[in-house]
Coordinates of C-alpha atoms and ligand atoms in Angstrom, one line a residue:
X346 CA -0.6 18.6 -12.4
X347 CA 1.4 16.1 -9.9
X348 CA 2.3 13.1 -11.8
X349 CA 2.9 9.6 -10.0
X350 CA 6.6 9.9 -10.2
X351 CA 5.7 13.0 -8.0
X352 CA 4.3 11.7 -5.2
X353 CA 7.2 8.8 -4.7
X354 CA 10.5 9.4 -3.2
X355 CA 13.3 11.4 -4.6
X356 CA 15.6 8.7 -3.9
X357 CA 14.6 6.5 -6.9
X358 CA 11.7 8.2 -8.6
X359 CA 13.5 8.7 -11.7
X360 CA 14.0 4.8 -12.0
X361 CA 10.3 3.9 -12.3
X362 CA 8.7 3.5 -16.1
X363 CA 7.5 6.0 -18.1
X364 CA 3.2 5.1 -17.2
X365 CA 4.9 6.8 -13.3
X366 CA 4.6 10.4 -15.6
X367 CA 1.0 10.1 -16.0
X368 CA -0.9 12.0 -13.8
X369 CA -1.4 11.3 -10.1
X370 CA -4.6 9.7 -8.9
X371 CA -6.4 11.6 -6.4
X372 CA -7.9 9.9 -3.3
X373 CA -10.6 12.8 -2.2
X374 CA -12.6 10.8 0.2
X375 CA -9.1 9.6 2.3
X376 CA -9.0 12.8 3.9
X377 CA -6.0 11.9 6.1
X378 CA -5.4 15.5 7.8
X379 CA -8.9 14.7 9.1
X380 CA -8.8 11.0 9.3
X381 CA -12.0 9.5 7.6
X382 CA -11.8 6.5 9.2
X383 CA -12.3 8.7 12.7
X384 CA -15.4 9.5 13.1
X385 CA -17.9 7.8 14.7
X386 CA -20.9 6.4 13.1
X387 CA -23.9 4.3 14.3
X388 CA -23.8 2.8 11.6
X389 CA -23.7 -0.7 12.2
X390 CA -20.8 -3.0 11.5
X391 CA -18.9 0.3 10.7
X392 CA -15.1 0.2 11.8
X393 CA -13.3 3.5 13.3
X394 CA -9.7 4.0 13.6
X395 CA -8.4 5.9 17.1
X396 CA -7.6 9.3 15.8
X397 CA -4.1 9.1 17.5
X398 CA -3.3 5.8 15.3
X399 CA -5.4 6.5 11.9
X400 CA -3.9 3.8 9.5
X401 CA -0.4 4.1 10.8
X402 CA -0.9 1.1 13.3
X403 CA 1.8 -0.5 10.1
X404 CA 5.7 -0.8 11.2
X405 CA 7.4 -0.5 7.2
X406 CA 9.8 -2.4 5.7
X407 CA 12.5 0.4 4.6
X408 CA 15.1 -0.6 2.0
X409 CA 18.9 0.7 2.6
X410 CA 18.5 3.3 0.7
X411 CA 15.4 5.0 1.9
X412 CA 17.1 4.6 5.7
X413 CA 20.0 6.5 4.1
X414 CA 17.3 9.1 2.9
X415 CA 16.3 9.8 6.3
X416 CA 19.7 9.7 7.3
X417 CA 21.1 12.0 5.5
X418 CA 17.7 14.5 4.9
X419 CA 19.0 17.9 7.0
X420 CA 15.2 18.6 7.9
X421 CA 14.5 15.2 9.3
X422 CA 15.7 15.4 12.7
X423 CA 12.7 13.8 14.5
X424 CA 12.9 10.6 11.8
X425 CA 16.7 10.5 12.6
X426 CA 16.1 10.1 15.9
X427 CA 13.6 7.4 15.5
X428 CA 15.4 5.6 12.9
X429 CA 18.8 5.8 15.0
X430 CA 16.7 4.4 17.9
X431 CA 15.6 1.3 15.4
X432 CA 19.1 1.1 14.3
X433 CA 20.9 0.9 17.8
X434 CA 17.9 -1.9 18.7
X435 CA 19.3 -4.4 16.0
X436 CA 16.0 -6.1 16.0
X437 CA 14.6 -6.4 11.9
X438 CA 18.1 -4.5 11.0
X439 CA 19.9 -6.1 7.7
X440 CA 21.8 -5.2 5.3
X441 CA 19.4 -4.3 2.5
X442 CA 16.3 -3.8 5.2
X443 CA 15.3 -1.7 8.6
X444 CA 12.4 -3.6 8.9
X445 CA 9.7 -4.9 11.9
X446 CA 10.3 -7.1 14.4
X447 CA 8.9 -10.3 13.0
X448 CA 6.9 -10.5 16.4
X449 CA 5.2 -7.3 15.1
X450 CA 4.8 -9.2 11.7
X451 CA 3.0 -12.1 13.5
X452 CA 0.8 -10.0 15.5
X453 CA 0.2 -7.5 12.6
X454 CA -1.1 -10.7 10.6
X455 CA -2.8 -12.1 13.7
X456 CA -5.0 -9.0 14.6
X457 CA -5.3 -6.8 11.5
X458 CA -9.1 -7.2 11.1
X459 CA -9.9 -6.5 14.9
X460 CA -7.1 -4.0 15.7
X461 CA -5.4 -2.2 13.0
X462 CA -6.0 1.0 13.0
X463 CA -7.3 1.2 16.7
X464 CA -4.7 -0.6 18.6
X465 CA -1.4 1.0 20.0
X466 CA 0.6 -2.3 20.0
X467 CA 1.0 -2.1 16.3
X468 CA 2.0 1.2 15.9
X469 CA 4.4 2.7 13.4
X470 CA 7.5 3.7 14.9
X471 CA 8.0 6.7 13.3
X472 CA 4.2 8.2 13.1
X473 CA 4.1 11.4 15.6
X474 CA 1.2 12.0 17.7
X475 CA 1.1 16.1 16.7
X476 CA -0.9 18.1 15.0
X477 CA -3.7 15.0 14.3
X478 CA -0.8 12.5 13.4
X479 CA 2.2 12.7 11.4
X480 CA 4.7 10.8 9.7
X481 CA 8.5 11.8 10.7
X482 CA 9.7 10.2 7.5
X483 CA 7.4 11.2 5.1
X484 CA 9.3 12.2 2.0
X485 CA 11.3 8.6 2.4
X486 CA 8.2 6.6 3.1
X487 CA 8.1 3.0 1.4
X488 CA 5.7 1.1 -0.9
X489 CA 3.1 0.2 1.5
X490 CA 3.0 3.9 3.1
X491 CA 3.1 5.2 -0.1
X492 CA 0.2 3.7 -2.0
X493 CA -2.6 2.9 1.1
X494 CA -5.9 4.4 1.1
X495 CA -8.5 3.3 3.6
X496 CA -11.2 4.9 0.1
X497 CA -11.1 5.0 -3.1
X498 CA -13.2 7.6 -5.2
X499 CA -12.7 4.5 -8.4
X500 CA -13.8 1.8 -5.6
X501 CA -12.4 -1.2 -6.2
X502 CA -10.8 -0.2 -9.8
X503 CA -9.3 2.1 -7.4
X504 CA -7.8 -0.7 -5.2
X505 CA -6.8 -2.5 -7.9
X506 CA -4.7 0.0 -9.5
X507 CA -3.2 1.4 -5.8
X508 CA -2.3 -2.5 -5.6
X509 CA -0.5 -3.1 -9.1
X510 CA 1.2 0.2 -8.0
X511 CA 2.4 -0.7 -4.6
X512 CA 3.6 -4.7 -6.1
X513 CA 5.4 -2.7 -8.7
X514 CA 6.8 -0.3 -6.1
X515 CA 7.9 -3.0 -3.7
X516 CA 9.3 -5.0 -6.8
X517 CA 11.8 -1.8 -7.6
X518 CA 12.8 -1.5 -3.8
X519 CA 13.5 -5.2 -3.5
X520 CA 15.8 -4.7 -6.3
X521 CA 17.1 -1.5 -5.4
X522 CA 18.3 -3.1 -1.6
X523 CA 20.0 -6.0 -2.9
X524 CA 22.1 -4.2 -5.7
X525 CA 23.3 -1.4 -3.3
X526 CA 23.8 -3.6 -0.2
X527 CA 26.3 -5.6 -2.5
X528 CA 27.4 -2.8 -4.2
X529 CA 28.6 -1.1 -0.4
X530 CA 29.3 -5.0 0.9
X531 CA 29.5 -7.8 -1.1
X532 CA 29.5 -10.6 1.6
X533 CA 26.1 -9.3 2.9
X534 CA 23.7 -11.5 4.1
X535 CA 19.8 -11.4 5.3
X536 CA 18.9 -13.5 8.0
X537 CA 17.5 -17.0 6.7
X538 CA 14.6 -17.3 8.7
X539 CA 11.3 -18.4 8.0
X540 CA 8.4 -16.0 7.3
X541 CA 6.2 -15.6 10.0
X542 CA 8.0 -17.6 12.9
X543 CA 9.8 -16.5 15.5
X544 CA 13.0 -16.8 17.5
X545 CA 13.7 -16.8 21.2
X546 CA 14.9 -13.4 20.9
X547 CA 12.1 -12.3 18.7
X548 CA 9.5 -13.3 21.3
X549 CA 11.8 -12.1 24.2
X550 CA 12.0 -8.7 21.8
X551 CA 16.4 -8.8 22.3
X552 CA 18.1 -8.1 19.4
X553 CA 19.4 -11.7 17.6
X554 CA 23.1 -13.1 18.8
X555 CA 26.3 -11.9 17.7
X556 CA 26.8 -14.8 15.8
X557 CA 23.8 -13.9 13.9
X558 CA 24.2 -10.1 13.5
X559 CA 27.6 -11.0 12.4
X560 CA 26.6 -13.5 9.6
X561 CA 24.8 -10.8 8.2
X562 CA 26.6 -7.6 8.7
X563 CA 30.4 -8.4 8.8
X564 CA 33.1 -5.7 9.1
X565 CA 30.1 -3.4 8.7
X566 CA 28.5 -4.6 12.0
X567 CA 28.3 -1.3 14.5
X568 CA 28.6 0.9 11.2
X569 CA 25.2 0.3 10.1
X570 CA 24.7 4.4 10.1
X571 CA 27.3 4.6 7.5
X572 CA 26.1 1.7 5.6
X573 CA 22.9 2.6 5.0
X574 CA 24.0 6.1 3.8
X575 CA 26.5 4.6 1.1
X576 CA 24.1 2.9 -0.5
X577 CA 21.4 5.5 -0.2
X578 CA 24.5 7.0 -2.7
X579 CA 24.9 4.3 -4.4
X580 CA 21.2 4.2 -5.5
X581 CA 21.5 7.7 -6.6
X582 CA 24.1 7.0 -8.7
X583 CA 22.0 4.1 -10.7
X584 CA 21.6 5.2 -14.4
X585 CA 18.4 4.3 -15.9
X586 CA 19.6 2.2 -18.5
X587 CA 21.2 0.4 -15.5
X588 CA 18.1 -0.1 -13.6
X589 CA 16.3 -1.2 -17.0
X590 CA 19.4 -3.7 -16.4
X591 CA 18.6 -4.5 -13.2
X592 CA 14.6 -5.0 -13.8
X593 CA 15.2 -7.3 -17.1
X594 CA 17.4 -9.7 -14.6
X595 CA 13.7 -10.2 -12.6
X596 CA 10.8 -12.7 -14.1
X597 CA 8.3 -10.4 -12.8
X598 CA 9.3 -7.0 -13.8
X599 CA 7.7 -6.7 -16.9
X600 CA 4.5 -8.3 -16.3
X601 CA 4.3 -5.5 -12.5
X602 CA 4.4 -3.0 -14.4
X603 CA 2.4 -3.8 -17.1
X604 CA -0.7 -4.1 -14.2
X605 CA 0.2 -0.9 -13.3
X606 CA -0.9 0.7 -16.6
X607 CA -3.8 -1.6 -17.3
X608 CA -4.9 -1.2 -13.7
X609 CA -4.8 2.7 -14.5
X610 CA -6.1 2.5 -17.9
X611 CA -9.3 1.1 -16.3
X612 CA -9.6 4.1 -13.9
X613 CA -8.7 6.6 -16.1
X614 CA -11.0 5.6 -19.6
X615 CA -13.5 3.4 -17.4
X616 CA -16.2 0.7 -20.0
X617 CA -19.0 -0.8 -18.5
X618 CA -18.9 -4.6 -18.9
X619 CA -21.4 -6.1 -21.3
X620 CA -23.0 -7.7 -18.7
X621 CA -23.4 -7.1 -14.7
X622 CA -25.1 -9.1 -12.1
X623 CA -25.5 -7.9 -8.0
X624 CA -22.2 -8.6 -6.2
X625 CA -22.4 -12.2 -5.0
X626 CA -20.1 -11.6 -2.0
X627 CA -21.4 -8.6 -1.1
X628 CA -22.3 -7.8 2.3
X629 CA -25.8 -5.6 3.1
X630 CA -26.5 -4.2 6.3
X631 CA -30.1 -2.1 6.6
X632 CA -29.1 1.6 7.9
X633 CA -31.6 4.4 9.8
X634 CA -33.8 5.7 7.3
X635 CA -34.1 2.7 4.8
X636 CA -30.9 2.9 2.9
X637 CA -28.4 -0.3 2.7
X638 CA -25.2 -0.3 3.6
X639 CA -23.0 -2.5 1.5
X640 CA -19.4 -3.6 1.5
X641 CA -17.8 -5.3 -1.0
X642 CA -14.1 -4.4 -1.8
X643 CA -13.2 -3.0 1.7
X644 CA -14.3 -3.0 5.0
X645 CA -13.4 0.3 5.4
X646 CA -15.2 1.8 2.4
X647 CA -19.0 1.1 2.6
X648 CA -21.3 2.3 0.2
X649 CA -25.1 3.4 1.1
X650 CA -27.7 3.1 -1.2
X651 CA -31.1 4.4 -1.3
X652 CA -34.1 2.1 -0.6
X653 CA -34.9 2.3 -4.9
X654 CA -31.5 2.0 -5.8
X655 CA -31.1 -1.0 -3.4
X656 CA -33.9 -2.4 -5.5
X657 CA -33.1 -2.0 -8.9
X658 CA -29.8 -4.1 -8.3
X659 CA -32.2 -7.3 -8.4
X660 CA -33.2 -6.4 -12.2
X661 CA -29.6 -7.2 -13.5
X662 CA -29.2 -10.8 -14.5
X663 CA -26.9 -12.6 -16.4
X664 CA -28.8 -14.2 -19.0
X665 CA -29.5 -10.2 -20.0
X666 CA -27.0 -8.0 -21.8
X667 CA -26.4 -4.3 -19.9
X668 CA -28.3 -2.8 -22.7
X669 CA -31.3 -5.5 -22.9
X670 CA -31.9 -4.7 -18.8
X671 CA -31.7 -1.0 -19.2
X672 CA -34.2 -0.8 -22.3
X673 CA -36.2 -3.2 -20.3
X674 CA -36.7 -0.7 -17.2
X675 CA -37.0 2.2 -19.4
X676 CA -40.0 0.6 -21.2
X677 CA -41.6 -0.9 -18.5
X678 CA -40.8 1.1 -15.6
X679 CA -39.9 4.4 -17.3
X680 CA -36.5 4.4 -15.0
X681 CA -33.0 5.4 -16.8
X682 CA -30.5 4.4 -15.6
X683 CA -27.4 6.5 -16.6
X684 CA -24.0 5.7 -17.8
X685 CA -22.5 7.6 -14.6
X686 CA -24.1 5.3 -11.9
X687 CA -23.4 2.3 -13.8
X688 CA -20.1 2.9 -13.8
X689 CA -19.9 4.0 -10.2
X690 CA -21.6 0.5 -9.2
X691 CA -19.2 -1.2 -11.3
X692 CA -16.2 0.2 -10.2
X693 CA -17.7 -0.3 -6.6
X694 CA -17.8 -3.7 -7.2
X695 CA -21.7 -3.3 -6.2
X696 CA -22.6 -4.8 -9.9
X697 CA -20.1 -7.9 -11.2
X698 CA -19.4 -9.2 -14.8
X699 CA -21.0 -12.6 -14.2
X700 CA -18.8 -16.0 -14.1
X701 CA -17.9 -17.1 -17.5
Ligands
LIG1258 S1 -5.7 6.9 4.4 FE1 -5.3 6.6 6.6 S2 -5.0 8.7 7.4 FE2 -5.9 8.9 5.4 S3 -8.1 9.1 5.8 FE3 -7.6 6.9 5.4 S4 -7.2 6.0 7.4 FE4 -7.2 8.2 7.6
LIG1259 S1 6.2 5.3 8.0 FE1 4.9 7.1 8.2 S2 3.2 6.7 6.8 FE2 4.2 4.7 7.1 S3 3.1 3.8 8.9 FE3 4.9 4.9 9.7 S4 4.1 7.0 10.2 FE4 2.6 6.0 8.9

């Protein structure tokens, strides 16, 4: 059994809570070795990623630490070289970050729903186009590349834990940065910059002014290499009653990873809700043969329903408890409905608990 703790990086896996030991959840229908968002369909308003891209068309935010874990990983040659490259540009490097160019932030946000995943302007710098698409960083992947799925076998529950888990995940690597840049440096500095704008340079894609760099890096400026790799040590060195530490000094900590658990307990021990209705918000599209497709969580996970099942959703109203409805159809439409597809529509996000 791989737990949760398993599938994050060695870097600081053994700093996440105790719910990280319970087993990991499985994603069976993001079958990324052959990309399921790849293949074509006629389906209408279906959406295909370019099998050269898949859902890598994402530039991450690495902490310090994790671009010391590349750094110093002796099988990582190819993410060396990439992540050397990044380093030498200057552009999105700081001391607790290797991140994206905030002009690919800007067109990221701009063009996600018509481009990502089909669009080479927006792809990851480290993603290698061999043997169907790889990642050259793998093991030291961040929170975002860690915890994205274009499908979830629990649907939206699915979603909504993968999200609590990737908050939480982000959360620890924000914290993580800051401690070990000022544990290596303590005069570092990130750029103070609003989100989502850009400077000359940024839209010129140059690396910012000296004056800049400088504010930021200090004495380490031109030893960024070296930084990075202390405190890639100096995260290994964190105890966990020191990262409990760290977390308690946070607002937020508590309540993240709370949502992980609860978010996990409702995949895990799934209850249908008292009372379901048909998705207000979700989106139906007729498909060959009579079946519906429907999306309602994700663009990229449509559901298809059969003609009868299609129907039956119509027969759930609020002013009806689950039970009532499903004694109703059994009596006066002999249909049963079982517990298993209930659930599935639920978690699917097909069938709603109705507004309070
Ligand atoms: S998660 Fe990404 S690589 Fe995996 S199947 Fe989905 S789109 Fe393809
Ligand atoms: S870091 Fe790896 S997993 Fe993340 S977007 Fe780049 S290639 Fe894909």
């Amino acid at each position: 059994m791989t737990t949760i703790r398993e599938t994050l990086p060695e870097a600081h896996r053994r700093l996440f809570p105790a719910v990280y030991d319970r087993p990991n959840v499985e994603e069976r229908r993001a079958t990324c070795s052959d990309c399921a968002m790849c293949s074509r369909s006629e389906a209408p308003g279906t959406i295909a990623f370019q099998p050269n891209l898949k859902c890598c068309t994402y530039h991450p935010t690495l902490p310090n630490f994790l671009a010391g874990a590349v750094l110093a990983d002796p099988d990582m040659a190819e993410g060396q070289r990439r992540m050397r490259a990044r380093i030498a540009s200057r552009i999105g490097i700081t001391p607790q970050w290797v991140a994206p160019p905030r002009k690919h932030r800007v067109l990221l946000d701009a063009a996600r729903t018509t481009s990502f995943g089909r669009s080479k302007v927006l792809l990851c710098p480290y993603f290698v186009e061999e043997g169907g698409g790889l990642c050259s960083i793998w093991r030291h992947r961040e929170a975002v590349c860690s915890t994205f799925f274009c499908k979830h076998d629990a649907g939206a529950a699915g979603h909504a834990f993968w999200t609590a888990h990737k908050r939480f995940t982000a959360h620890v690597e924000v914290v993580l940065a800051r401690h070990a840049a000022r544990a290596v440096f303590p005069g570092a500095a990130e750029p103070d910059f609003p989100r989502m704008k850009l400077t000359l340079e940024d839209l010129e894609d140059r690396a910012p002014s000296e004056i800049d760099y400088a504010a930021c890096w200090g004495e380490w400026a031109g030893r960024e290499e070296d930084f990075y790799l202390r405190t890639f040590d100096v995260v290994r060195s964190v105890t966990r009653d020191e990262m409990d530490r760290l977390l308690a000094e946070e607002p937020r900590s508590e309540e993240l990873a709370r949502d992980v658990a609860t978010k996990l307990d409702a995949i895990t021990a799934p209850r249908l809700a008292e009372r379901l209705v048909p998705n207000p918000n979700l989106v139906a599209r007729p498909l060959p043969g009579g079946a519906m497709g429907v999306t309602t969580y994700s663009a990229y996970d449509p559901m298809s329903l059969t003609p009868e099942l299609w129907a039956v959703l119509g027969e759930f109203k609020p002013e009806e408890t689950l039970a009532e409805t499903r004694a109703r159809l059994d009596r006066d439409n002999d249909l049963v409905i079982a517990d298993d597809l209930l659930l599935v529509l639920q978690n699917h996000a097909i069938l709603v608990p109705p507004p309070a």
